[in-house]
mmCIF file of C-alpha atoms in Angstrom:
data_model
loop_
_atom_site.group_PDB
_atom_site.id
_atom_site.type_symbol
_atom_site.label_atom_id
_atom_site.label_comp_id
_atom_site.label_asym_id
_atom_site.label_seq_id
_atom_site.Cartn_x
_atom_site.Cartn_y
_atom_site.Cartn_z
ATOM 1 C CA UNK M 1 0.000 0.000 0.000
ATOM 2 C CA UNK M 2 2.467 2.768 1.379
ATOM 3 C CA UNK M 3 4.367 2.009 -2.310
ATOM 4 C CA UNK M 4 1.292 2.638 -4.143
ATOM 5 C CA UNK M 5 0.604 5.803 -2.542
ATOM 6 C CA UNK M 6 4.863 6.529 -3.096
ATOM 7 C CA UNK M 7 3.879 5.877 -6.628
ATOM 8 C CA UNK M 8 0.422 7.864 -6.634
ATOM 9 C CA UNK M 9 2.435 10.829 -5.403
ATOM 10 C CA UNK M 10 5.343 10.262 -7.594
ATOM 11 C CA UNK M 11 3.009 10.668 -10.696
ATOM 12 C CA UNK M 12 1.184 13.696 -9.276
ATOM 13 C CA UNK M 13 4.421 15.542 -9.223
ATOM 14 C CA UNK M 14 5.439 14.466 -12.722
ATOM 15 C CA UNK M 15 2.413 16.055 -14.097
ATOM 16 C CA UNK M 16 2.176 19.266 -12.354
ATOM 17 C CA UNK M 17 2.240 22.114 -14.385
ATOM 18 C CA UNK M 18 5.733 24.102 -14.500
ATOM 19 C CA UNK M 19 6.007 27.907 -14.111
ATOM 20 C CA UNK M 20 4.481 29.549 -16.679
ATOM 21 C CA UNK M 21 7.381 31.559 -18.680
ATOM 22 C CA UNK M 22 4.498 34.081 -20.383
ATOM 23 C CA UNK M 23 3.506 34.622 -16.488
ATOM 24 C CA UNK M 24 7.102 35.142 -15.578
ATOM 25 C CA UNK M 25 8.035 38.039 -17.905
ATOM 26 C CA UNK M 26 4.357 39.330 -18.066
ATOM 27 C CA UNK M 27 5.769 40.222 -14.061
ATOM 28 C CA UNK M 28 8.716 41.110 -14.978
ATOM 29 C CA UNK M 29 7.136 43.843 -17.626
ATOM 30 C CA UNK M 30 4.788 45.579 -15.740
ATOM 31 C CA UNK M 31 6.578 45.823 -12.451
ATOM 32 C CA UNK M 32 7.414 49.081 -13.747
ATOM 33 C CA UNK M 33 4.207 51.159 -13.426
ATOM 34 C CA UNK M 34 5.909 54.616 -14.057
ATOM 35 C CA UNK M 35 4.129 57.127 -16.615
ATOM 36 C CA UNK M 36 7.544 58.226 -17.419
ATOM 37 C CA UNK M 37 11.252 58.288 -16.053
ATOM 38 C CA UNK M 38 14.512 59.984 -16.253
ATOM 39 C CA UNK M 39 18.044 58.483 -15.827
ATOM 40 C CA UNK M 40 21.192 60.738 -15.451
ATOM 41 C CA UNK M 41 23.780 58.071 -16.457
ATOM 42 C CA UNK M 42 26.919 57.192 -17.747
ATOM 43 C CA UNK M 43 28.254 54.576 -19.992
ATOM 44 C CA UNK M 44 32.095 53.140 -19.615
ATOM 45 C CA UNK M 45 32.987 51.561 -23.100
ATOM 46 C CA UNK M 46 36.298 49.091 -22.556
ATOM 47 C CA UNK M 47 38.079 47.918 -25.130
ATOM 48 C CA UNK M 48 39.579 44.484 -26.046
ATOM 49 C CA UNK M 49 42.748 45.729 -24.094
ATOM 50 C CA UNK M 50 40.620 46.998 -21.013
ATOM 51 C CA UNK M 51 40.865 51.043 -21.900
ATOM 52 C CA UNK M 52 38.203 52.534 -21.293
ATOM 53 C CA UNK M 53 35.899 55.882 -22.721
ATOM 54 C CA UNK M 54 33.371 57.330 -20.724
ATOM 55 C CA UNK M 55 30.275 58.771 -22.146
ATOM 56 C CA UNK M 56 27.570 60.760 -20.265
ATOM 57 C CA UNK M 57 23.892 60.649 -21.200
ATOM 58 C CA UNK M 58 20.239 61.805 -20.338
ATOM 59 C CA UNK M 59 17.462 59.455 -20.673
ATOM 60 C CA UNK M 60 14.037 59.681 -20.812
ATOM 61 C CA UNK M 61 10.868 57.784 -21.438
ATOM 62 C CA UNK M 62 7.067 58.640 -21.342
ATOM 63 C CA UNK M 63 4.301 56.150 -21.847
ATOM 64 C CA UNK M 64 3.184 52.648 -21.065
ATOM 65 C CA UNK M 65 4.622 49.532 -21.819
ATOM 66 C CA UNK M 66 4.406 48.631 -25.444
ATOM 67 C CA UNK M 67 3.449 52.333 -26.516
ATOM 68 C CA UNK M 68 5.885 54.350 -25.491
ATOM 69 C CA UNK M 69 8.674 56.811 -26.458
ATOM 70 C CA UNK M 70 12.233 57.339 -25.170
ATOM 71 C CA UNK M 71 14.747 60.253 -26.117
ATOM 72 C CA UNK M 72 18.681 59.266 -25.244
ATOM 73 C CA UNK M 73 20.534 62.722 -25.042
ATOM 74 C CA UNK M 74 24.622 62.831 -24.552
ATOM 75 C CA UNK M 75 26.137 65.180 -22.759
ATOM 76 C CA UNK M 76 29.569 64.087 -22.173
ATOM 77 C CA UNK M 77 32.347 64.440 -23.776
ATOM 78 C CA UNK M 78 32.278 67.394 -25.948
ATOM 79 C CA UNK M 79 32.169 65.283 -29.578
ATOM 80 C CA UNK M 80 28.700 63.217 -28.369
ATOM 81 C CA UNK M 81 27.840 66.352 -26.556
ATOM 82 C CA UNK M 82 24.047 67.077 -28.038
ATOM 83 C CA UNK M 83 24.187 63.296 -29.739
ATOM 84 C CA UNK M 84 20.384 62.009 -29.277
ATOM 85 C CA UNK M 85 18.405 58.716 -29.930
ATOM 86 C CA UNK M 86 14.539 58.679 -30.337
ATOM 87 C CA UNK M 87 12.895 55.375 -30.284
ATOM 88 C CA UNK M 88 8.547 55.331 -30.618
ATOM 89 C CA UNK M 89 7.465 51.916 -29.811
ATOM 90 C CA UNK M 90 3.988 51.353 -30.873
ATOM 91 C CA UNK M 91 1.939 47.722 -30.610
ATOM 92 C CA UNK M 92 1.622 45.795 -33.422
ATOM 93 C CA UNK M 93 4.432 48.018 -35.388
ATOM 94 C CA UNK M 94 8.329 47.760 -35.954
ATOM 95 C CA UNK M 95 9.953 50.046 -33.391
ATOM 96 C CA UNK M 96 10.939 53.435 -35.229
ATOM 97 C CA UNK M 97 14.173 55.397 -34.391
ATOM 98 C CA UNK M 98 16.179 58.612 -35.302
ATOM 99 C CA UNK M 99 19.634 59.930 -34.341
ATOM 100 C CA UNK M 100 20.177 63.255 -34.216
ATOM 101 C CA UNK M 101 24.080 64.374 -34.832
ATOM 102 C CA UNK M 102 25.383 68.119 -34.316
ATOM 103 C CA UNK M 103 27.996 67.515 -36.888
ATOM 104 C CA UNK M 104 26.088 67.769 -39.500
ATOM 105 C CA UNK M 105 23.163 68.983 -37.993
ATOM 106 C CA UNK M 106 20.749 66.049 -38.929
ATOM 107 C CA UNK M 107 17.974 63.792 -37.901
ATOM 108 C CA UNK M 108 18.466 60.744 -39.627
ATOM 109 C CA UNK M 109 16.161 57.465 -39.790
ATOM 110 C CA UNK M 110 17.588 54.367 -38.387
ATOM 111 C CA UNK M 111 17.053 51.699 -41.418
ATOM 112 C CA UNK M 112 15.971 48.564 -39.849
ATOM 113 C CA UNK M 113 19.393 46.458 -41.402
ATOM 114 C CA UNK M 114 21.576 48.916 -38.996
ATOM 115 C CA UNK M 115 19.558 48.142 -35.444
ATOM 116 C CA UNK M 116 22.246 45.108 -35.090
ATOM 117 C CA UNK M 117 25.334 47.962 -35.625
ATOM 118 C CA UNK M 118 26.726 49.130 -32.523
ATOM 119 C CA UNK M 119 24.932 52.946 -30.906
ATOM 120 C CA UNK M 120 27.808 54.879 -30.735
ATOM 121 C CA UNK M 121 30.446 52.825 -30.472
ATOM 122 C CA UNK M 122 29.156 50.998 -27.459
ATOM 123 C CA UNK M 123 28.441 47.064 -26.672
ATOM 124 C CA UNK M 124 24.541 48.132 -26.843
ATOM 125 C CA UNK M 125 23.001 47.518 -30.595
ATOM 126 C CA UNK M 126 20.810 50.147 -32.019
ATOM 127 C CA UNK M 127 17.703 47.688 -31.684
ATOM 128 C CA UNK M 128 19.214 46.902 -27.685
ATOM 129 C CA UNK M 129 18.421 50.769 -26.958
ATOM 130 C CA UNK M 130 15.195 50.258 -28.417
ATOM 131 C CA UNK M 131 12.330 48.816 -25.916
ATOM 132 C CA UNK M 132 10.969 45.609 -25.875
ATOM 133 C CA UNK M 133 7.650 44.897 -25.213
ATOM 134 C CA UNK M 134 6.409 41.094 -23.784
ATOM 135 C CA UNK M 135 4.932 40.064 -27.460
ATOM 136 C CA UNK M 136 8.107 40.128 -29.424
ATOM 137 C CA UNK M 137 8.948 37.178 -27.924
ATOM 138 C CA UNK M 138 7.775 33.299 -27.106
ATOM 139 C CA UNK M 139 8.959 32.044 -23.809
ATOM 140 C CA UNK M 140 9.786 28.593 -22.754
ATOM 141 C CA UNK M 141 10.931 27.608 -18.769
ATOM 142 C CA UNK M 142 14.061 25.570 -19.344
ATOM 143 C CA UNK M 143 15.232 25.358 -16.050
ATOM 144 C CA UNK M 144 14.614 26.499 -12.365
ATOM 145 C CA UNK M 145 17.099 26.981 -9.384
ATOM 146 C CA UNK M 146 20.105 27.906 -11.295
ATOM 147 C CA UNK M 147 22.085 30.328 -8.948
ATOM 148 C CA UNK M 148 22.823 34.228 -10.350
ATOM 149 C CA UNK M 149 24.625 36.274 -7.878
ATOM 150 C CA UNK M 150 23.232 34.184 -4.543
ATOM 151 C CA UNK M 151 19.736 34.040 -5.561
ATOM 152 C CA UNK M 152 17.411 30.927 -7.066
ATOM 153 C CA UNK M 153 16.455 31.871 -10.540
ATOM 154 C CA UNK M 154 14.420 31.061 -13.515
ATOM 155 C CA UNK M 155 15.971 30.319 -17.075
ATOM 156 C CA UNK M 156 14.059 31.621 -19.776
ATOM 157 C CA UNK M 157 14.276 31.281 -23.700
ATOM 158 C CA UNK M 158 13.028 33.795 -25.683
ATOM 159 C CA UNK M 159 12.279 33.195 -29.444
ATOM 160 C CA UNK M 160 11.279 36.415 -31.550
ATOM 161 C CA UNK M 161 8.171 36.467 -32.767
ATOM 162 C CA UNK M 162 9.082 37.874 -36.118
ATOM 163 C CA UNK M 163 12.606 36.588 -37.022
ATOM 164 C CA UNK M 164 12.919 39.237 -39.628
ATOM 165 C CA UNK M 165 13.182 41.812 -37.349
ATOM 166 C CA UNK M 166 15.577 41.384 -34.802
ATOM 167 C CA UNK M 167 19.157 40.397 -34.934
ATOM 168 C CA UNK M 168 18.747 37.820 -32.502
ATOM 169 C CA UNK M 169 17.765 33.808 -32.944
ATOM 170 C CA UNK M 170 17.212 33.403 -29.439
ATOM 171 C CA UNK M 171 17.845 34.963 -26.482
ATOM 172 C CA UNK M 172 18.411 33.330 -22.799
ATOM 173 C CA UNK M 173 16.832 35.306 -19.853
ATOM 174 C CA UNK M 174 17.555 34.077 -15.606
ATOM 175 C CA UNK M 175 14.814 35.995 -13.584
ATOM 176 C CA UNK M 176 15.131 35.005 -10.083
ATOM 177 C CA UNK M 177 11.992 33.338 -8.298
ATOM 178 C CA UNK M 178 11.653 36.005 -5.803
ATOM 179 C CA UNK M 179 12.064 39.273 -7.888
ATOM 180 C CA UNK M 180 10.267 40.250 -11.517
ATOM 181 C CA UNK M 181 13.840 41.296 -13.174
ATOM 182 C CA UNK M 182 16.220 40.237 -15.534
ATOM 183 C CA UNK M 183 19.668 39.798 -13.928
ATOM 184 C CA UNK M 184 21.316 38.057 -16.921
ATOM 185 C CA UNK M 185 21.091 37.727 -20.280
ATOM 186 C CA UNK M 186 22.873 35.638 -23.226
ATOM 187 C CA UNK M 187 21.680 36.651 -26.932
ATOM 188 C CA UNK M 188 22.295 34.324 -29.917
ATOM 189 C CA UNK M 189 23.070 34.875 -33.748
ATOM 190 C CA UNK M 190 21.395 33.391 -36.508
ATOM 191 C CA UNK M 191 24.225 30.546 -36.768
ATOM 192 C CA UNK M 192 23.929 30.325 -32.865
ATOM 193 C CA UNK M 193 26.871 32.360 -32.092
ATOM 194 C CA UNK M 194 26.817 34.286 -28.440
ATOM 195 C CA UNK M 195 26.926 37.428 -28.916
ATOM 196 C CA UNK M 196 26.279 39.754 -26.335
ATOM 197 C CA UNK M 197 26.270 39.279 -22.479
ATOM 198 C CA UNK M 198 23.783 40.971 -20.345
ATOM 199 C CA UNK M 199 24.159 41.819 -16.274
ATOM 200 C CA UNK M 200 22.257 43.364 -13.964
ATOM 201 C CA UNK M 201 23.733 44.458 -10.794
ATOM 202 C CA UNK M 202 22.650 46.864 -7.958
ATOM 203 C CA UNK M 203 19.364 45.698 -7.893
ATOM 204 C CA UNK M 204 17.434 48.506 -5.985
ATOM 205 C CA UNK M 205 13.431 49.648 -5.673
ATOM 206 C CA UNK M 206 12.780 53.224 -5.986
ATOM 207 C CA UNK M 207 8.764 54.417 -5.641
ATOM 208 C CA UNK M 208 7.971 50.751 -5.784
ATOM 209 C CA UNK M 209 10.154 50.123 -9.009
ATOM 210 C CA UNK M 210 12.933 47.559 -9.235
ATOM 211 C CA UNK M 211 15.729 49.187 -11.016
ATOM 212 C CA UNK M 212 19.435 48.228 -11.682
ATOM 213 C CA UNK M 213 22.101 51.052 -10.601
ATOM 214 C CA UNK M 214 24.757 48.938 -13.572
ATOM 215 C CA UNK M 215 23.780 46.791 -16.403
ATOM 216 C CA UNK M 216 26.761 45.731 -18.223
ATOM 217 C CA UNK M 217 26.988 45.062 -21.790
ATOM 218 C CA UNK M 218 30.063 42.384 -23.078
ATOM 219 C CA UNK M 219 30.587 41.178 -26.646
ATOM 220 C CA UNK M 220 32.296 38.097 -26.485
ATOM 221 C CA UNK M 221 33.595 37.415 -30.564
ATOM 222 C CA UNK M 222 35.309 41.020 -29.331
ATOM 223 C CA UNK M 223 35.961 41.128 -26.428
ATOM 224 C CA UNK M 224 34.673 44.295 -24.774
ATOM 225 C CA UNK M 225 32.560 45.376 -22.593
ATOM 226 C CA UNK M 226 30.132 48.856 -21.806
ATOM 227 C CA UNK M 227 29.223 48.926 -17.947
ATOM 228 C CA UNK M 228 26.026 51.908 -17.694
ATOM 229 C CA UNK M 229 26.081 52.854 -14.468
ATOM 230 C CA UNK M 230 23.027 55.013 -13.534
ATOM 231 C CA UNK M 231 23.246 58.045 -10.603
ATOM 232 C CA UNK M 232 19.759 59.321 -10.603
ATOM 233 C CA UNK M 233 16.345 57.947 -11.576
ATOM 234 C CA UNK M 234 13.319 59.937 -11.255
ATOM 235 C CA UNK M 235 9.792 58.796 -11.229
ATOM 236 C CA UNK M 236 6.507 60.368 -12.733
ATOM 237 C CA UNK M 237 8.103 64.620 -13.631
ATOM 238 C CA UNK M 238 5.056 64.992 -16.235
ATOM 239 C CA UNK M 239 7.436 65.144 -19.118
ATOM 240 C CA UNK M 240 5.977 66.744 -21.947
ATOM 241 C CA UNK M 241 5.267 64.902 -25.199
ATOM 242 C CA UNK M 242 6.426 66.508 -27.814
ATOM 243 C CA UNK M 243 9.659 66.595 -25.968
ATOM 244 C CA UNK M 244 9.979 62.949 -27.880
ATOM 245 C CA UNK M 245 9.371 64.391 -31.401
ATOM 246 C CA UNK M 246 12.027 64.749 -34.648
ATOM 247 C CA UNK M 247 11.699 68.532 -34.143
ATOM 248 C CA UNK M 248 12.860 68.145 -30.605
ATOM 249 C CA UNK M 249 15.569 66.141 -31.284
ATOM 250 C CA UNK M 250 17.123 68.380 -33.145
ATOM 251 C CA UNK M 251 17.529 70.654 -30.020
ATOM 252 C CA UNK M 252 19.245 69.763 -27.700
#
């Protein structure tokens, strides 16, 4: 009898239901209930050989997730100085995204065959400055309990939705159990190549918000590295819209 019931429960654990990746990163999404934010950051761009640039930047972002707008502005040093990004994400539409250069004194469309080239000389893509939104992707579990920096997480592949339009085969995402964020991330080529590291560190909840004070960026076929590192995030300012327009951008 007692092994029958061994075996009864055995079976009933076998066929429970596993955690829900959609669930997972549908938390992980909308954690962040802000109506728009402001970073005052900086990004440290190393080299193969471990020099290092330093770039300062504004960045702001109005709107909810999937239909939103964010406006990257540099600041530091004097030949990014005025340097901006625009990025409207709209559901159901390709993300759309202009740079701004003083140089020549242009807005300028980012074609959708240069979102895998590098913004600015940085380990961040053009389409890894753009935002994501939970339906570009399908999301399979493929493991739980893996350890990231002390704590249990979950290991998530994402497939895009739309091949065509992002750089990326697959991507692999560890959230940990207890906390709706991503604290690293592998992406994969088309020919299953790593090519970009993501890690969060300095996990920290401002106004309710989990944010990470660094996120660092490597390239492994490189071998560099850009390490943002944010000093100031501000919640809810009522920024103005058509502060994220083309005419805007061109003001800095």
């Amino acid at each position: 009898m007692k092994i029958l019931i061994a075996l009864l429960v055995l079976f009933t654990l076998i066929n429970l239901p596993g955690p829900d990746a959609r669930k997972i990163m549908d938390t992980v999404y909308k954690q962040d209930t802000s109506r728009d934010t402001t970073w005052d950051a900086k990004m440290d761009v190393y080299d193969k050989k471990g020099n290092a640039r330093g770039k300062k930047f504004v960045f702001k972002k109005t709107g909810s997730l999937g239909n939103s707008k964010t406006l990257i502005r540099f600041t530091e040093p004097a030949e990014v100085r005025g340097v901006g990004l625009l990025s409207i994400n709209q559901g159901g539409t390709a993300d759309r995204q202009w740079m701004y250069t003083p140089a020549i004194q242009r807005v300028r469309r980012i074609a959708a065959q240069e979102r895998r080239q590098r913004f600015l000389g940085t380990d961040f893509t053009n389409e890894d400055m753009a935002e994501r939104v939970i339906d570009d992707f399908n999301y399979t579990v493929l493991s739980e309990g893996e350890m990231v920096d002390g704590r249990k997480t979950y290991k998530i592949e994402g497939r895009p939705v739309s091949p065509d339009k992002s750089q990326y085969a697959y991507v692999y995402l560890w959230v940990p159990v207890d906390l709706p964020y991503v604290v690293l991330g592998e992406m994969y080529d088309k020919q299953g190549q790593r090519q970009r590291i993501y890690k969060a560190t300095s996990l920290e909840k401002i106004s309710g918000i989990w944010v990470a004070r660094q996120v660092e960026m490597s390239s492994p076929p490189d071998g560099t590295k850009t390490v943002l590192t944010v000093d100031q995030i501000r919640f809810n300012t009522g920024l103005k819209e058509d502060m994220f327009t083309q005419q805007a951008l061109e003001k800095p």
